[in-house]
Tab-separated table of C-alpha atoms and ligand atoms in Angstrom:
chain	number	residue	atom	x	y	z
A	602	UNK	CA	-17.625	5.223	-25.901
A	603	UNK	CA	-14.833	5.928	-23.216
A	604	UNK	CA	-16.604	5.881	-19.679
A	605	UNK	CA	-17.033	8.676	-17.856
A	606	UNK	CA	-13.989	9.879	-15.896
A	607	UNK	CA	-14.015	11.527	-12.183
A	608	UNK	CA	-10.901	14.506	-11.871
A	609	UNK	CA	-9.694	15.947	-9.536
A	610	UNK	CA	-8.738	19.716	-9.377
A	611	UNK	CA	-5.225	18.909	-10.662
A	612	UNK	CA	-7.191	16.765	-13.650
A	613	UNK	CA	-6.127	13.146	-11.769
A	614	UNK	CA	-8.425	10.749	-12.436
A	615	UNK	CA	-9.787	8.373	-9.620
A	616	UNK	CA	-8.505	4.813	-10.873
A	617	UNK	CA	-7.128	3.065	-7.610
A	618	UNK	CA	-9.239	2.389	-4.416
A	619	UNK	CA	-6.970	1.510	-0.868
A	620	UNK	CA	-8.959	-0.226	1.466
A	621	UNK	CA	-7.606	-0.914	5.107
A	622	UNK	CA	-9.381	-3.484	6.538
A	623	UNK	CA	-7.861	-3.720	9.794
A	624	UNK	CA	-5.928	-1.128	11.917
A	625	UNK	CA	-4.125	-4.425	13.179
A	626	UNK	CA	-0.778	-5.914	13.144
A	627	UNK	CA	1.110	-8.789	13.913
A	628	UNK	CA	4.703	-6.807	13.342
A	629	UNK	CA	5.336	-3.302	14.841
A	630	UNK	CA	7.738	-1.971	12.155
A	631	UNK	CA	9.260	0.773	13.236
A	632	UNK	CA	8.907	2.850	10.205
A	633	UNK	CA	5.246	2.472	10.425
A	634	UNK	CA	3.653	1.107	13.881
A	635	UNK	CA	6.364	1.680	16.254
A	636	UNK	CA	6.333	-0.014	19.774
A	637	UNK	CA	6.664	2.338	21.809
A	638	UNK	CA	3.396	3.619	20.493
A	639	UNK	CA	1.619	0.465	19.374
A	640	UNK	CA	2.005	-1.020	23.029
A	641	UNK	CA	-0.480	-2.482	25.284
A	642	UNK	CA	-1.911	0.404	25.742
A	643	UNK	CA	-2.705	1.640	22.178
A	644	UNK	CA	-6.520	1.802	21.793
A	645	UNK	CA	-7.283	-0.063	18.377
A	646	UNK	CA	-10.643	0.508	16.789
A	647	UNK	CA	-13.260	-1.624	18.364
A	648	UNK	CA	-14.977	-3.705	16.087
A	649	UNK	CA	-18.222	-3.005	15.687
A	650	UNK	CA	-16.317	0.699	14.217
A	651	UNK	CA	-14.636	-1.066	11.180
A	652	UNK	CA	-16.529	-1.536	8.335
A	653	UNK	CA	-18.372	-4.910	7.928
A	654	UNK	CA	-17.566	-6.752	4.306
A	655	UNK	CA	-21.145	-5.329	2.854
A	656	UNK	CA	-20.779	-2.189	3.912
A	657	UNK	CA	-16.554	-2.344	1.589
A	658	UNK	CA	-18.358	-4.197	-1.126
A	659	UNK	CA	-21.248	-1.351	-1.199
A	660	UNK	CA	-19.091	1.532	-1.169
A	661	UNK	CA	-16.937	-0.506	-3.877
A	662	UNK	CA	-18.940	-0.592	-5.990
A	663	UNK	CA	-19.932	2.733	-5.918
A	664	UNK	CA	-16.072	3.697	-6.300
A	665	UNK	CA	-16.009	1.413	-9.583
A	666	UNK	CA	-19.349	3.009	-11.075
A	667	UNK	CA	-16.917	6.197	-10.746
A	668	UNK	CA	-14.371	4.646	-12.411
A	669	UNK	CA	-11.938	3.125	-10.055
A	670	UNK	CA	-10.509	0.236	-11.691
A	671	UNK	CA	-7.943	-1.097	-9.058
A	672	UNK	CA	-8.987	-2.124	-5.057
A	673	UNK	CA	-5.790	-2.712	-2.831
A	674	UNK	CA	-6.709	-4.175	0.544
A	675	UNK	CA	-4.173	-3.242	2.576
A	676	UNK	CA	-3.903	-2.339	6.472
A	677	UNK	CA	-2.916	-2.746	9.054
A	678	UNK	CA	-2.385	-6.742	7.893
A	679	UNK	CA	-5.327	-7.279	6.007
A	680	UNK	CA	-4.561	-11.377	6.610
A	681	UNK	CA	-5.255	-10.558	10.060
A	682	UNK	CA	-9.153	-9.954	9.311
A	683	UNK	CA	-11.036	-12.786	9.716
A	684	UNK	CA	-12.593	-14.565	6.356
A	685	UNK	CA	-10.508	-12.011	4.082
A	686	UNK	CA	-11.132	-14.226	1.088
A	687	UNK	CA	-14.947	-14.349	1.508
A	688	UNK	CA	-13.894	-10.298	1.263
A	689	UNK	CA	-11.940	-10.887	-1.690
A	690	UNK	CA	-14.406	-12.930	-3.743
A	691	UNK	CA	-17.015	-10.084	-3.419
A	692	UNK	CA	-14.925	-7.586	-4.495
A	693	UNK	CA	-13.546	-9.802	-7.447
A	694	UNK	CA	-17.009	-10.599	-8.736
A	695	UNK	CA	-17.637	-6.430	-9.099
A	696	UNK	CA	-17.727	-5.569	-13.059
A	697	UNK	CA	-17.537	-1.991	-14.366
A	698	UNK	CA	-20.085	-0.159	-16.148
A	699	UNK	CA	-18.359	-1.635	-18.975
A	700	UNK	CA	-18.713	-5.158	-17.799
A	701	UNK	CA	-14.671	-5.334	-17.356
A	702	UNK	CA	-12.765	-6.972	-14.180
A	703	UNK	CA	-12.083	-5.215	-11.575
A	704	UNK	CA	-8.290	-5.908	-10.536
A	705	UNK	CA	-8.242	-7.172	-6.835
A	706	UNK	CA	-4.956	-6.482	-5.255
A	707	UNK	CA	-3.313	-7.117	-2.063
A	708	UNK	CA	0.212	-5.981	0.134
A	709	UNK	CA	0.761	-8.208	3.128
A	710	UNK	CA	4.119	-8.544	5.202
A	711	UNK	CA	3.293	-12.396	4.642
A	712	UNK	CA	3.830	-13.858	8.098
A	713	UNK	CA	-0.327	-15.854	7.152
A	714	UNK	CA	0.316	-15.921	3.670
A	715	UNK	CA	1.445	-19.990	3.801
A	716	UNK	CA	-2.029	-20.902	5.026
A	717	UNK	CA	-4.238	-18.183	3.409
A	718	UNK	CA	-2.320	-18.337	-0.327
A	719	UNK	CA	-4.407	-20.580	-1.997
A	720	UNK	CA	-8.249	-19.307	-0.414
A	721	UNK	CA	-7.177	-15.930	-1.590
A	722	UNK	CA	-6.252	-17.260	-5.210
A	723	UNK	CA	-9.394	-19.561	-5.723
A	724	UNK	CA	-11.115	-15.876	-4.010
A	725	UNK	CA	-10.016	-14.176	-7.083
A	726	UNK	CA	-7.256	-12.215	-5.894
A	727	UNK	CA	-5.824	-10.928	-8.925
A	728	UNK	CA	-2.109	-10.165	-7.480
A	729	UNK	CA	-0.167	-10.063	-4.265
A	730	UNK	CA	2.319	-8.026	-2.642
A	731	UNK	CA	4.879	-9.065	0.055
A	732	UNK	CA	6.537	-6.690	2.445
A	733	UNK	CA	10.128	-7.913	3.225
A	734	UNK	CA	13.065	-5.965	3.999
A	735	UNK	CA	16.268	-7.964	4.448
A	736	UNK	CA	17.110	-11.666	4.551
A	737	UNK	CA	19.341	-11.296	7.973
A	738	UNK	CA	17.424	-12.334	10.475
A	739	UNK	CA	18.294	-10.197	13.146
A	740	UNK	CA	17.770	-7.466	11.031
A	741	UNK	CA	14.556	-8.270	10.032
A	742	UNK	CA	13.351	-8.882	13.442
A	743	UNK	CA	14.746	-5.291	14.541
A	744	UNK	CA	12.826	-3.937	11.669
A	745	UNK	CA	9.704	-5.248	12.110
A	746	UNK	CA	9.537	-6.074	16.104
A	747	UNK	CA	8.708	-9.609	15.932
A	748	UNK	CA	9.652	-13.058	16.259
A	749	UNK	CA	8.585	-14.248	13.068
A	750	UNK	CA	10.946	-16.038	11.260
A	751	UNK	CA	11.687	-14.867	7.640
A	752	UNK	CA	11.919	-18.477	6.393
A	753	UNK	CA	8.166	-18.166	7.446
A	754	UNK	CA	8.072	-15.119	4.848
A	755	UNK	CA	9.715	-16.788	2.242
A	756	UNK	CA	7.555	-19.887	2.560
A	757	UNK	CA	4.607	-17.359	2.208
A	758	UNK	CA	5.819	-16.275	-1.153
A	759	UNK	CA	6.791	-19.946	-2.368
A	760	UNK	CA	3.077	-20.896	-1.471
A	761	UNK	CA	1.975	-18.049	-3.580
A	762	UNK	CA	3.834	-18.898	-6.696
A	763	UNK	CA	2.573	-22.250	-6.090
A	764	UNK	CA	-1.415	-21.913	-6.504
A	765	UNK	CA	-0.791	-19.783	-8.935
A	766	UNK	CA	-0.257	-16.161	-8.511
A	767	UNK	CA	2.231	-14.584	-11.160
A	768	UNK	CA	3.529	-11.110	-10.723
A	769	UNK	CA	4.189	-11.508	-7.404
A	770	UNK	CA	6.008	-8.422	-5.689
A	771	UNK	CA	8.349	-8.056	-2.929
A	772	UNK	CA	8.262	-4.343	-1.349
A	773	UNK	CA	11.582	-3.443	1.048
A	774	UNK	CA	11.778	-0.108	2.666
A	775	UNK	CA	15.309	0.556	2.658
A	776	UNK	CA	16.536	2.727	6.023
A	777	UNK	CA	19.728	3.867	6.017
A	778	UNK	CA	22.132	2.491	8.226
A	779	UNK	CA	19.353	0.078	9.273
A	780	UNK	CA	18.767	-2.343	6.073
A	781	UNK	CA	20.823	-0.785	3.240
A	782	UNK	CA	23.262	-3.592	3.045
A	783	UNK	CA	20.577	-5.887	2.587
A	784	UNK	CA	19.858	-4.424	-0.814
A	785	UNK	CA	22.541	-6.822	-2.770
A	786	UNK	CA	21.284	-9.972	-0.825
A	787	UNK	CA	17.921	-9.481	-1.526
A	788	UNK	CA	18.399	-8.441	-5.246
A	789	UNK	CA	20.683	-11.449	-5.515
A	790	UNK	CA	17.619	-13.858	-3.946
A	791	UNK	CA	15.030	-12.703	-6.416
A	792	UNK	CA	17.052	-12.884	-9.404
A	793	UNK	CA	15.787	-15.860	-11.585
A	794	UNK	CA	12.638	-15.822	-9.675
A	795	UNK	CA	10.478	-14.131	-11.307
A	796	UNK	CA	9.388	-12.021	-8.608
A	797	UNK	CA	9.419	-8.182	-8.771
A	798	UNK	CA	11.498	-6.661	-5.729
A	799	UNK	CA	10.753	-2.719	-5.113
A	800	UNK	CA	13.158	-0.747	-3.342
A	801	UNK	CA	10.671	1.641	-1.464
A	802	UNK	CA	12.503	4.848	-0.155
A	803	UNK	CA	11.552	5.373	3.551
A	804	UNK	CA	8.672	8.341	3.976
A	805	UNK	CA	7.899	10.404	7.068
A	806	UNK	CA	4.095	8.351	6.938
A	807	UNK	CA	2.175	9.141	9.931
A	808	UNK	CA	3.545	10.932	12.954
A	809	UNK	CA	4.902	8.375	15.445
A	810	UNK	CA	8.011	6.949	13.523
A	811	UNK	CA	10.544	9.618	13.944
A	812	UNK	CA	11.622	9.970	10.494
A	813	UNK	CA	14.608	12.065	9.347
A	814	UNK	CA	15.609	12.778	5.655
A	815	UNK	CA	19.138	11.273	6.722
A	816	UNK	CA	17.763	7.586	7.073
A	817	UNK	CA	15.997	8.290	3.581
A	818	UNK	CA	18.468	5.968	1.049
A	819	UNK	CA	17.772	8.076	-2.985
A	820	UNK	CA	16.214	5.522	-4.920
A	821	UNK	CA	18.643	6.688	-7.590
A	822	UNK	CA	21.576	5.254	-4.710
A	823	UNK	CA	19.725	1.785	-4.787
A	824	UNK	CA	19.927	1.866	-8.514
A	825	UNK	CA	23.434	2.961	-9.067
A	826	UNK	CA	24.795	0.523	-6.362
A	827	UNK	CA	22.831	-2.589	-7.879
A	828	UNK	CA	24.094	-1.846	-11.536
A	829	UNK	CA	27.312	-1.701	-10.299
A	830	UNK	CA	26.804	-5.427	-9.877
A	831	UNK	CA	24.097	-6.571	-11.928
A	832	UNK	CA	23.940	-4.196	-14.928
A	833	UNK	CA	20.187	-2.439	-15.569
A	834	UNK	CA	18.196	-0.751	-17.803
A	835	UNK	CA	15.180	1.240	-17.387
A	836	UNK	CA	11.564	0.431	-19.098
A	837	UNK	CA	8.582	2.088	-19.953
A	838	UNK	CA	5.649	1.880	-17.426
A	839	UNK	CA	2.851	-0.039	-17.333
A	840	UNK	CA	-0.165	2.217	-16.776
A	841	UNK	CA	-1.065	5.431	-15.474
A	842	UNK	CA	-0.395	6.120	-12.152
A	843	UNK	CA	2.402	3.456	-11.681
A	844	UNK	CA	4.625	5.223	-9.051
A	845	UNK	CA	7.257	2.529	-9.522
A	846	UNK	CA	10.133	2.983	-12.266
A	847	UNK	CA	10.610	0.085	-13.550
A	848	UNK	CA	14.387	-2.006	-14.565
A	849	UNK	CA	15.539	-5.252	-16.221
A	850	UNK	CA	18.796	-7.143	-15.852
A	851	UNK	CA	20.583	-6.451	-18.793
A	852	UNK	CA	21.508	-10.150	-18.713
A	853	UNK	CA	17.892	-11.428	-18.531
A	854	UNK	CA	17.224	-11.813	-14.652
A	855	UNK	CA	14.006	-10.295	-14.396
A	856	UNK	CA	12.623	-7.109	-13.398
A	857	UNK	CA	12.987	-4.362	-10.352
A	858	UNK	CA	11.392	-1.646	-8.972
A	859	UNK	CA	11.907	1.546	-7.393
A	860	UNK	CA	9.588	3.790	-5.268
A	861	UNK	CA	11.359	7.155	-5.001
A	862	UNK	CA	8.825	8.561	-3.472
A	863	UNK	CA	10.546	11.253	-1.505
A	864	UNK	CA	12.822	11.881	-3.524
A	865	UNK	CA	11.342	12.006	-7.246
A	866	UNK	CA	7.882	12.973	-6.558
A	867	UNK	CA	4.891	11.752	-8.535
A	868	UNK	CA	2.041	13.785	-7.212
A	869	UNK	CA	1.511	14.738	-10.705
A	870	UNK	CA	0.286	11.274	-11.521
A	871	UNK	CA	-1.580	10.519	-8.173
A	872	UNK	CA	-4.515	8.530	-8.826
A	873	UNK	CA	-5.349	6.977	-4.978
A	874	UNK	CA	-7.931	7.286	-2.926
A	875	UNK	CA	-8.118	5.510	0.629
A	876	UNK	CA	-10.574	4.252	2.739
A	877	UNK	CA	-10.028	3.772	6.315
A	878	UNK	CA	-10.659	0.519	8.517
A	879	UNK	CA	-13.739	2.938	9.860
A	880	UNK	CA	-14.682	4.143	6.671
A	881	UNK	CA	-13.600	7.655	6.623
A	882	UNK	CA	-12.175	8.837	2.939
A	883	UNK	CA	-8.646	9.719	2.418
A	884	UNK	CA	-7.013	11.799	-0.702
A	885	UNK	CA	-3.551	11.430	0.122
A	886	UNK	CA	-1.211	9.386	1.704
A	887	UNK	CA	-0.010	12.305	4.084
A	888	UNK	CA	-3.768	13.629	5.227
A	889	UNK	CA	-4.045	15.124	8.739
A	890	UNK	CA	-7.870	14.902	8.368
A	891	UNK	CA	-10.513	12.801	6.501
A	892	UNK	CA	-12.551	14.310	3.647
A	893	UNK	CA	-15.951	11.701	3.925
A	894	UNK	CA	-17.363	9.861	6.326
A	895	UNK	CA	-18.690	6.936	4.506
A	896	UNK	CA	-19.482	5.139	7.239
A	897	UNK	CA	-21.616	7.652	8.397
A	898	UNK	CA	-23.384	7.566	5.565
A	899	UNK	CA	-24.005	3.670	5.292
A	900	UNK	CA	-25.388	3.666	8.520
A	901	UNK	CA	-27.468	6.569	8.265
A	902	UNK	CA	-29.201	4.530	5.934
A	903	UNK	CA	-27.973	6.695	2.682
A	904	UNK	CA	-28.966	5.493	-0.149
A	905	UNK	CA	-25.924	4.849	-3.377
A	906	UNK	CA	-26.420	8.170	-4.758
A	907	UNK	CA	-25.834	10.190	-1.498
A	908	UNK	CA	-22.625	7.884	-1.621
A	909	UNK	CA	-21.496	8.666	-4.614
A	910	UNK	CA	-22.335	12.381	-4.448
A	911	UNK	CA	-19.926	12.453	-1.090
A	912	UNK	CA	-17.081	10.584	-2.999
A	913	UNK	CA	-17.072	13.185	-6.389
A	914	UNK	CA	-17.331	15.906	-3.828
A	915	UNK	CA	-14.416	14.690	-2.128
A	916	UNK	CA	-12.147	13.873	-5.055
A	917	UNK	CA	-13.263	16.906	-7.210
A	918	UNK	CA	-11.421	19.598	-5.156
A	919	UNK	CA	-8.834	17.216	-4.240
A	920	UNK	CA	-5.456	19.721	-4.690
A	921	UNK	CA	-2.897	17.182	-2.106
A	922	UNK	CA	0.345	17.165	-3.720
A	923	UNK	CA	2.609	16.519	-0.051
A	924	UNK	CA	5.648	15.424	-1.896
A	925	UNK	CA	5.722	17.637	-3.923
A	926	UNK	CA	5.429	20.496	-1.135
A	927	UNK	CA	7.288	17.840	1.544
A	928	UNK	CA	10.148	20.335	1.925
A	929	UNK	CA	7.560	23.451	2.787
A	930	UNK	CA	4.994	21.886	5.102
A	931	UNK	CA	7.680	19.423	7.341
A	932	UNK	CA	8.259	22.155	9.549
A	933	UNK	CA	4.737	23.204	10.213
A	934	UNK	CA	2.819	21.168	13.379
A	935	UNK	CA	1.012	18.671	12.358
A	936	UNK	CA	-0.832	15.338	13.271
A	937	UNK	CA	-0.888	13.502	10.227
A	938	UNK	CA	-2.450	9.973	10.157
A	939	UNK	CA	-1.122	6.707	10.486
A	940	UNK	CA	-0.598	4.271	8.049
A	941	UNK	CA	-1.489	1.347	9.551
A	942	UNK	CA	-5.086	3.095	9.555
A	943	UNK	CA	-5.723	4.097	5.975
A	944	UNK	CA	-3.888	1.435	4.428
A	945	UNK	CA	-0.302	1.932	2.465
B	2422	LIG	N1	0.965	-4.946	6.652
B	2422	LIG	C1	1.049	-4.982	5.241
B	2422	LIG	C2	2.472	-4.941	4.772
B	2422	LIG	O1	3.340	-4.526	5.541
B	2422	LIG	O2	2.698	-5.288	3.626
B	2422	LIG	C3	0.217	-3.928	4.534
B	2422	LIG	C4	0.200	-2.554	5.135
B	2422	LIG	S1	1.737	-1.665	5.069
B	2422	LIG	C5	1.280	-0.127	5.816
B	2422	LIG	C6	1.869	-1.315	3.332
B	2422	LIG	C7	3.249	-0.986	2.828
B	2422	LIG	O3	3.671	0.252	3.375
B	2422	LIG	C8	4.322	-1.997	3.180
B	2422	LIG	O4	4.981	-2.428	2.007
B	2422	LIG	C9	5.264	-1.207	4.063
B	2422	LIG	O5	6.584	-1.639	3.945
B	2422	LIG	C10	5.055	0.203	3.582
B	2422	LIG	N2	5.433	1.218	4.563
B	2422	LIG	C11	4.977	1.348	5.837
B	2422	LIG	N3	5.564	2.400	6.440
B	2422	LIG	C12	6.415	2.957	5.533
B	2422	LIG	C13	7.310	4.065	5.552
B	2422	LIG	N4	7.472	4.825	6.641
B	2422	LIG	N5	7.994	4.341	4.427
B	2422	LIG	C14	7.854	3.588	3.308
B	2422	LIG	N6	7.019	2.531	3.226
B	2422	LIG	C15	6.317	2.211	4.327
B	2423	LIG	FE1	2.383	-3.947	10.033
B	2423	LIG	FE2	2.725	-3.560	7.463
B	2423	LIG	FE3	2.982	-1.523	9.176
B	2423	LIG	FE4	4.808	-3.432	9.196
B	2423	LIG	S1	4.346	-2.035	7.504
B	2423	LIG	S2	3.779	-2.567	11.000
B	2423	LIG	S3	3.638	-5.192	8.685
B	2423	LIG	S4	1.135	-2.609	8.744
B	2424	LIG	FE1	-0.447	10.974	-3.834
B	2424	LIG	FE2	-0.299	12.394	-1.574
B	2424	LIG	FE3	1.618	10.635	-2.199
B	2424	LIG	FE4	1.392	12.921	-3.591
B	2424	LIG	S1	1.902	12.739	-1.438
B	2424	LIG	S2	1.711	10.859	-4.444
B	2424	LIG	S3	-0.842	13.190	-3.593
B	2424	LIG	S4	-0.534	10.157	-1.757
């Protein structure tokens, strides 16, 4: 018997649960946490507001009862929360209804990953994700307003193939005029490697970062200008919901992504739901406003069902579809939230 299946108004399914599990971060990219507004005087969440590890793990499991089948713990840098793996092995010990493994994923912009990659793997993290966005270092260090080295980024992804983890993925926004020229270089790097790089078009996330459709680069631009070089074909996906596209080298180099997500909008296929570091629900990426306060809830002493009823009542009506409507609603004033908060 298939299980049970939660839909949304737009008849989405609820498969993939993002959890931010810290509003904090070690870089201040400026497409995301600029510093100018992450500065000494940005108020992060204090901690007794962030959920503890048993109250994620409750709420988790609640989300996989309803059919959620993929957690992402994301952020903020989710290596920057102390005893993430003891995290990680809760979460990876959750079973569906059906008694199947739940897939435990992470995206980190690696700066820890070197000293945390092999206590996440023996966690039970199922896969990893590293943010990088050029290999020039000065460009890197503009991008992401730090002085971490990205030899420190790349040894972060060499520990991870070591213990173990396969399907590693590299994500790179890709700003034009800021990073496109690192696009060959870093295609070039992670030929051979096995590693799946994902050209990520920039989005206007949040409301701090200034974004302008100019600086967006058309996946479809990334594409064209890499086969010009290295010849590609497309493949199918993998599962529902995949908002990559997916390409091979024709001459056997591996794999590539590309997130067009301004420009080829997959609203259609949106199956995410996110869960801020405080516990307040989101239904889309580009919410000005939270739909559930779980948190709330927990410590009101709520029992699971009151939980879950709050969840199918938030995804149920869920209508969001901002790409698809990007175009209408950029003009009209609003505050929408940061990603850093509810976790890309
Ligand atoms: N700190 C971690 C990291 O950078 O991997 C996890 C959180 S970060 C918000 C998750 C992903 O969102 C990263 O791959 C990052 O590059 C991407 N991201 C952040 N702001 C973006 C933007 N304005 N446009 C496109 N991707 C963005
Ligand atoms: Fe931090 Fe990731 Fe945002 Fe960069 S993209 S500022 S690494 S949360
Ligand atoms: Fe999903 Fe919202 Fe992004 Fe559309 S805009 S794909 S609904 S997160």
């Amino acid at each position: 018997m298939n299980p049970p299946v939660l839909l949304d108004s737009l008849q989405r399914p609820m498969l993939d649960l993002r959890i931010s599990v810290t509003d904090r971060c070690n870089f201040r990219c400026a497409y995301c946490m600029p510093s100018e507004i992450f500065d000494q005087h940005h108020t992060f969440l204090p901690r007794a507001e962030l959920l503890s590890f048993e109250e994620i793990v409750r709420v988790a499991q609640v989300f996989v009862r309803l059919g959620v089948r993929k957690i992402r713990l994301t952020g903020g840098e989710p290596l920057l929360r102390r005893g993430i793996e003891r995290l990680v092995a809760q979460l990876a010990a959750l079973r569906t209804p059906q008694g199947e493994l739940v897939e435990v994923t992470m995206t980190t912009n690696g700066a820890l990953l070197a000293t945390k990659a092999q206590a996440l793997k023996e966690a039970g993290l199922s896969r990893i994700t590293v943010s990088l966005d050029g290999l020039h270092q000065d460009i890197f260090q503009r991008m992401t307003g730090t002085n971490v080295q990205i030899s420190t980024v790349l040894a972060g992804i060499a520990a991870a193939q070591r213990v173990g983890f396969t399907q590693i993925k590299v994500n790179m926004v890709v700003q034009r005029g800021v990073n496109d020229q690192e696009i060959l270089p870093m295609a070039a790097y992670f030929r051979h490697t096995g590693i799946v790089l994902r050209f990520i078009e920039y989005m206007d996330v949040g409301s701090s970062n200034g974004w302008v459709m100019d600086e967006v680069m058309p996946a479809q631009a990334i594409i064209d200008l890499i086969s010009a070089q290295y010849p590609l074909s497309p493949i199918a996906p993998t599962c529902i919901g995949e908002v990559a596209h997916r390409w091979v080298y024709q001459d056997g180099a591996g794999e590539i992504g590309q997130i067009a997500s301004v420009t080829q909008v997959f609203c259609h296929e949106c199956t995410r739901i996110r869960l801020s570091t405080d516990g307040k629900l989101y239904t889309c990426l580009f919410a000005d406003q939270a739909r559930a306060d779980l948190r709330n809830l927990l410590r009101l002493g709520k029992q699971d069902a009151e939980i879950q009823q709050a969840i199918v009542q938030c995804w149920q009506p869920r209508a969001d579809r901002y790409s698809a409507l990007r175009q209408a609603v950029i003009q009209l004033p609003r505050q929408k939230i940061e990603m850093s908060y509810i976790g890309g």
